[in-house]
Tab-separated table of C-alpha atoms in Angstrom:
chain	number	residue	atom	x	y	z
A	1	MET	CA	120.656	96.103	139.737
A	2	ARG	CA	119.882	92.748	140.441
A	3	ALA	CA	115.294	90.867	138.208
A	4	TRP	CA	113.839	87.761	139.538
A	5	ILE	CA	111.256	86.445	137.089
A	6	LEU	CA	108.065	85.667	139.288
A	7	GLY	CA	106.529	84.119	136.741
A	8	THR	CA	106.522	83.731	132.667
A	9	ALA	CA	102.839	81.439	132.234
A	10	GLY	CA	100.099	83.468	130.191
A	11	TRP	CA	96.152	83.485	130.766
A	12	MET	CA	96.883	81.258	133.724
A	13	PRO	CA	98.864	79.600	136.161
A	14	THR	CA	100.269	76.070	136.661
A	15	VAL	CA	101.421	74.077	139.432
A	16	HIS	CA	104.175	75.107	138.352
A	17	ARG	CA	104.592	78.673	136.849
A	18	GLY	CA	103.283	82.199	137.987
A	19	THR	CA	101.962	84.203	135.618
A	20	THR	CA	103.333	87.550	133.856
A	21	SER	CA	104.836	89.148	137.279
A	22	VAL	CA	109.105	90.170	137.188
A	23	LEU	CA	111.397	91.425	140.040
A	24	VAL	CA	113.933	94.283	140.202
A	25	ARG	CA	115.975	95.116	142.246
A	26	ALA	CA	118.396	98.542	142.676
A	27	GLY	CA	119.445	99.121	146.053
A	28	ASP	CA	116.173	100.029	148.041
A	29	ARG	CA	114.195	100.223	145.296
A	30	ALA	CA	112.119	97.357	144.273
A	31	LEU	CA	110.117	97.149	140.247
A	32	LEU	CA	107.731	94.891	139.939
A	33	LEU	CA	106.912	93.948	135.851
A	34	ASP	CA	103.353	93.506	135.352
A	35	ALA	CA	101.557	91.498	138.984
A	36	GLY	CA	100.728	88.266	137.430
A	37	THR	CA	99.945	85.074	139.692
A	38	GLY	CA	103.997	85.085	140.127
A	39	ALA	CA	103.357	88.787	142.538
A	40	ALA	CA	102.513	86.033	145.348
A	41	ARG	CA	105.841	84.940	145.676
A	42	LEU	CA	106.878	88.341	146.871
A	43	VAL	CA	104.609	87.545	150.110
A	44	SER	CA	105.873	83.801	150.561
A	45	GLU	CA	109.013	84.849	150.144
A	46	PRO	CA	109.777	87.767	151.916
A	47	GLY	CA	113.732	88.385	151.384
A	48	LEU	CA	112.594	88.807	147.815
A	49	LEU	CA	111.406	92.114	149.571
A	50	ASP	CA	114.160	92.708	152.221
A	51	GLY	CA	115.366	96.265	152.413
A	52	ALA	CA	112.948	97.799	150.290
A	53	THR	CA	111.017	100.305	151.437
A	54	ARG	CA	108.447	101.175	149.243
A	55	LEU	CA	107.068	98.867	145.626
A	56	ASP	CA	106.275	100.212	141.996
A	57	VAL	CA	104.842	98.151	140.033
A	58	LEU	CA	104.917	98.686	136.165
A	59	LEU	CA	101.919	97.049	134.468
A	60	THR	CA	102.088	96.639	130.542
A	61	HIS	CA	98.143	96.595	130.224
A	62	PHE	CA	95.497	95.399	131.886
A	63	HIS	CA	94.451	91.377	131.414
A	64	LEU	CA	94.026	89.728	134.547
A	65	ASP	CA	96.914	87.682	133.771
A	66	HIS	CA	98.812	90.986	134.190
A	67	VAL	CA	96.887	92.659	136.826
A	68	CYS	CA	95.401	90.608	139.773
A	69	GLY	CA	98.478	89.753	141.484
A	70	LEU	CA	97.894	93.422	142.846
A	71	LEU	CA	95.684	92.386	145.627
A	72	TYR	CA	98.415	90.155	147.083
A	73	LEU	CA	100.534	93.407	147.263
A	74	PRO	CA	99.476	94.850	150.579
A	75	ALA	CA	100.462	91.928	152.332
A	76	THR	CA	104.147	92.733	151.629
A	77	GLY	CA	103.667	95.704	154.252
A	78	LEU	CA	105.361	98.664	152.080
A	79	PRO	CA	103.792	101.465	150.142
A	80	VAL	CA	103.009	100.763	146.276
A	81	GLU	CA	102.042	103.570	143.995
A	82	ILE	CA	101.438	101.529	140.754
A	83	HIS	CA	102.664	102.999	136.699
A	84	ALA	CA	99.989	102.313	133.946
A	85	PRO	CA	99.868	102.883	130.523
A	86	GLY	CA	95.338	103.480	131.210
A	87	GLU	CA	95.810	107.436	128.758
A	88	TRP	CA	98.699	106.629	126.856
A	89	LEU	CA	97.585	103.560	125.185
A	90	TYR	CA	93.499	103.803	126.423
A	91	GLY	CA	92.567	106.380	126.797
A	92	SER	CA	91.156	106.556	129.217
A	93	ALA	CA	92.773	107.342	133.540
A	94	SER	CA	94.440	104.285	134.300
A	95	ALA	CA	92.688	104.615	138.182
A	96	GLN	CA	89.318	104.022	136.290
A	97	VAL	CA	90.601	101.235	133.977
A	98	LEU	CA	91.951	99.965	137.134
A	99	ALA	CA	88.622	100.624	139.814
A	100	PRO	CA	86.722	97.501	139.675
A	101	LEU	CA	89.347	95.126	140.624
A	102	LEU	CA	91.175	97.230	143.124
A	103	ARG	CA	87.046	98.320	145.232
A	104	ALA	CA	84.430	96.221	146.438
A	105	PRO	CA	83.045	94.559	145.525
A	106	VAL	CA	85.753	92.624	143.881
A	107	SER	CA	88.399	93.787	145.571
A	108	PRO	CA	88.613	92.392	149.832
A	109	PHE	CA	90.253	96.016	150.437
A	110	ALA	CA	87.319	98.759	152.372
A	111	SER	CA	89.473	101.359	149.776
A	112	GLN	CA	91.351	101.879	146.885
A	113	PRO	CA	94.835	100.424	148.751
A	114	PHE	CA	97.681	102.134	145.851
A	115	ALA	CA	98.525	105.797	144.383
A	116	ILE	CA	97.811	104.832	140.773
A	117	ARG	CA	100.255	107.487	138.260
A	118	GLU	CA	100.346	107.556	134.251
A	119	LEU	CA	102.798	106.282	132.750
A	120	ASP	CA	105.328	108.300	130.124
A	121	PRO	CA	105.911	107.485	127.181
A	122	GLY	CA	109.090	108.880	126.553
A	123	GLY	CA	110.447	106.706	129.742
A	124	GLY	CA	112.796	108.003	131.890
A	125	SER	CA	113.226	106.463	135.305
A	126	ILE	CA	111.145	104.175	137.996
A	127	ALA	CA	112.234	103.387	141.707
A	128	GLY	CA	115.648	104.534	140.714
A	129	VAL	CA	115.636	102.792	137.044
A	130	PRO	CA	115.903	103.897	134.040
A	131	VAL	CA	113.060	102.487	131.845
A	132	ALA	CA	112.530	102.857	128.315
A	133	LEU	CA	109.129	101.695	126.874
A	134	ARG	CA	107.735	101.251	123.451
A	135	ALA	CA	103.543	100.967	122.060
A	136	GLN	CA	102.732	97.149	121.092
A	137	LEU	CA	99.837	97.034	118.191
A	138	ARG	CA	99.446	93.899	117.681
A	139	HIS	CA	97.747	92.866	120.254
A	140	TRP	CA	94.100	93.608	120.070
A	141	ALA	CA	93.745	95.684	123.490
A	142	PRO	CA	97.641	97.384	123.056
A	143	THR	CA	100.235	96.799	125.193
A	144	ALA	CA	103.623	98.155	126.192
A	145	GLY	CA	106.779	96.814	125.878
A	146	ILE	CA	109.320	97.018	127.825
A	147	ARG	CA	113.358	98.200	128.885
A	148	ILE	CA	115.049	97.966	131.886
A	149	GLY	CA	118.944	99.804	130.701
A	150	ASP	CA	120.761	97.243	129.007
A	151	ALA	CA	119.699	94.583	132.012
A	152	LEU	CA	116.464	93.850	130.834
A	153	ALA	CA	113.750	93.365	128.547
A	154	LEU	CA	109.811	92.626	128.242
A	155	VAL	CA	107.969	91.917	125.399
A	156	THR	CA	104.748	90.715	126.278
A	157	ASP	CA	101.370	90.177	124.388
A	158	THR	CA	102.126	91.607	120.976
A	159	ALA	CA	101.810	88.971	117.836
A	160	PHE	CA	105.043	89.728	115.498
A	161	ASP	CA	106.447	93.096	115.143
A	162	GLU	CA	109.407	94.505	112.761
A	163	GLY	CA	109.817	97.165	116.179
A	164	THR	CA	110.655	94.681	118.138
A	165	ALA	CA	114.081	93.930	117.089
A	166	GLY	CA	115.107	97.842	117.327
A	167	PHE	CA	114.308	98.263	120.844
A	168	VAL	CA	115.872	95.463	122.092
A	169	ALA	CA	119.329	95.461	120.339
A	170	GLY	CA	122.082	94.834	122.781
A	171	VAL	CA	119.725	93.895	125.546
A	172	ARG	CA	121.828	91.093	128.124
A	173	HIS	CA	118.055	89.438	128.734
A	174	LEU	CA	114.837	89.307	127.397
A	175	LEU	CA	111.423	88.177	127.933
A	176	HIS	CA	109.770	87.080	124.891
A	177	GLU	CA	105.791	86.946	123.765
A	178	GLY	CA	106.139	83.221	123.810
A	179	LEU	CA	101.282	82.950	123.296
A	180	VAL	CA	99.887	85.208	121.304
A	181	ASP	CA	100.248	83.830	117.391
A	182	VAL	CA	102.242	85.682	115.373
A	183	ALA	CA	99.735	85.088	112.138
A	184	ARG	CA	96.295	86.419	113.885
A	185	PRO	CA	97.064	88.460	117.079
A	186	CYS	CA	93.929	87.530	119.131
A	187	VAL	CA	93.845	83.815	118.215
A	188	ARG	CA	95.744	82.332	121.529
A	189	ARG	CA	96.863	78.956	120.933
A	190	TRP	CA	99.045	75.716	122.270
A	191	ARG	CA	102.105	76.981	121.104
A	192	ARG	CA	105.271	78.151	122.092
A	193	ASP	CA	106.951	79.109	119.193
A	194	GLY	CA	103.794	82.623	118.895
A	195	GLY	CA	105.070	85.866	118.232
A	196	ALA	CA	109.028	84.971	118.638
A	197	GLY	CA	109.919	85.965	115.711
A	198	GLY	CA	110.374	89.709	115.990
A	199	ALA	CA	112.223	88.956	119.071
A	200	GLY	CA	115.249	90.325	116.902
A	201	ARG	CA	118.562	90.301	118.076
A	202	SER	CA	120.632	90.180	121.214
A	203	ARG	CA	123.327	89.766	122.657
A	204	GLY	CA	121.915	87.596	125.779
A	205	ARG	CA	120.160	85.215	126.483
A	206	ARG	CA	116.249	85.032	125.328
A	207	GLY	CA	113.567	83.029	127.640
A	208	PRO	CA	108.992	83.063	127.513
A	209	ALA	CA	107.306	85.925	129.108
A	210	HIS	CA	104.010	84.312	128.514
A	211	ALA	CA	104.201	80.653	128.025
A	212	PRO	CA	101.437	79.567	127.496
A	213	PRO	CA	99.563	76.247	129.523
A	214	PRO	CA	99.410	72.909	128.483
A	215	ALA	CA	97.008	71.471	126.165
A	216	PRO	CA	94.322	69.394	127.295
A	217	ALA	CA	95.087	65.955	126.623
A	218	GLY	CA	94.087	65.033	123.509
A	219	ARG	CA	93.465	68.031	122.503
A	220	SER	CA	95.496	70.705	120.054
A	221	GLY	CA	93.531	73.254	119.113
A	222	GLY	CA	93.252	76.723	120.325
A	223	ALA	CA	90.919	79.126	121.886
A	224	ARG	CA	89.710	83.113	121.308
A	225	ALA	CA	91.241	85.478	124.251
């Protein structure tokens, strides 16, 4: 199993950083964790998908910076299947939640181009890799924490959450929220340590999964999400 971090920015991309997207490869299978603007690299760097026979996408939630890249994926030429938490976290079918984005007049495609499946909160296997999931309720719109075996965990869009420690314990690579403020989950501030207190103990490497954009020159205030 191998993984590529395609984007780690939160809210908006910068010149050098796309919004959240992580590619996991296992043989001829490819799994994309979130589809932010970083997903464009699957088109600009087609070697990332060499040998893949299809592309599965696992969404943590439906905010635009995590799903806008879905509209890039038909350019990969692969069949795409989306696994999303609509029914689990929001009580609405994922296809219904995504419909405004994936259909005209917003979508450039005449018809909805993907198969969409509901995430099983019990986890299991997606694209040939073991997946564990955890509901993260400290974000004003709940999100799914994702763990790929002991190799990788993606914990994005959540404030401090004591339950994260047990969920990520022993994972080799932890990508943890770096934008949502610890004390006020609904307020995004220009700080790089927001939420990191819930990262817990991991024996491996840790990095930001949802890094803030740079503050405008001469301004240190925040913005409401």
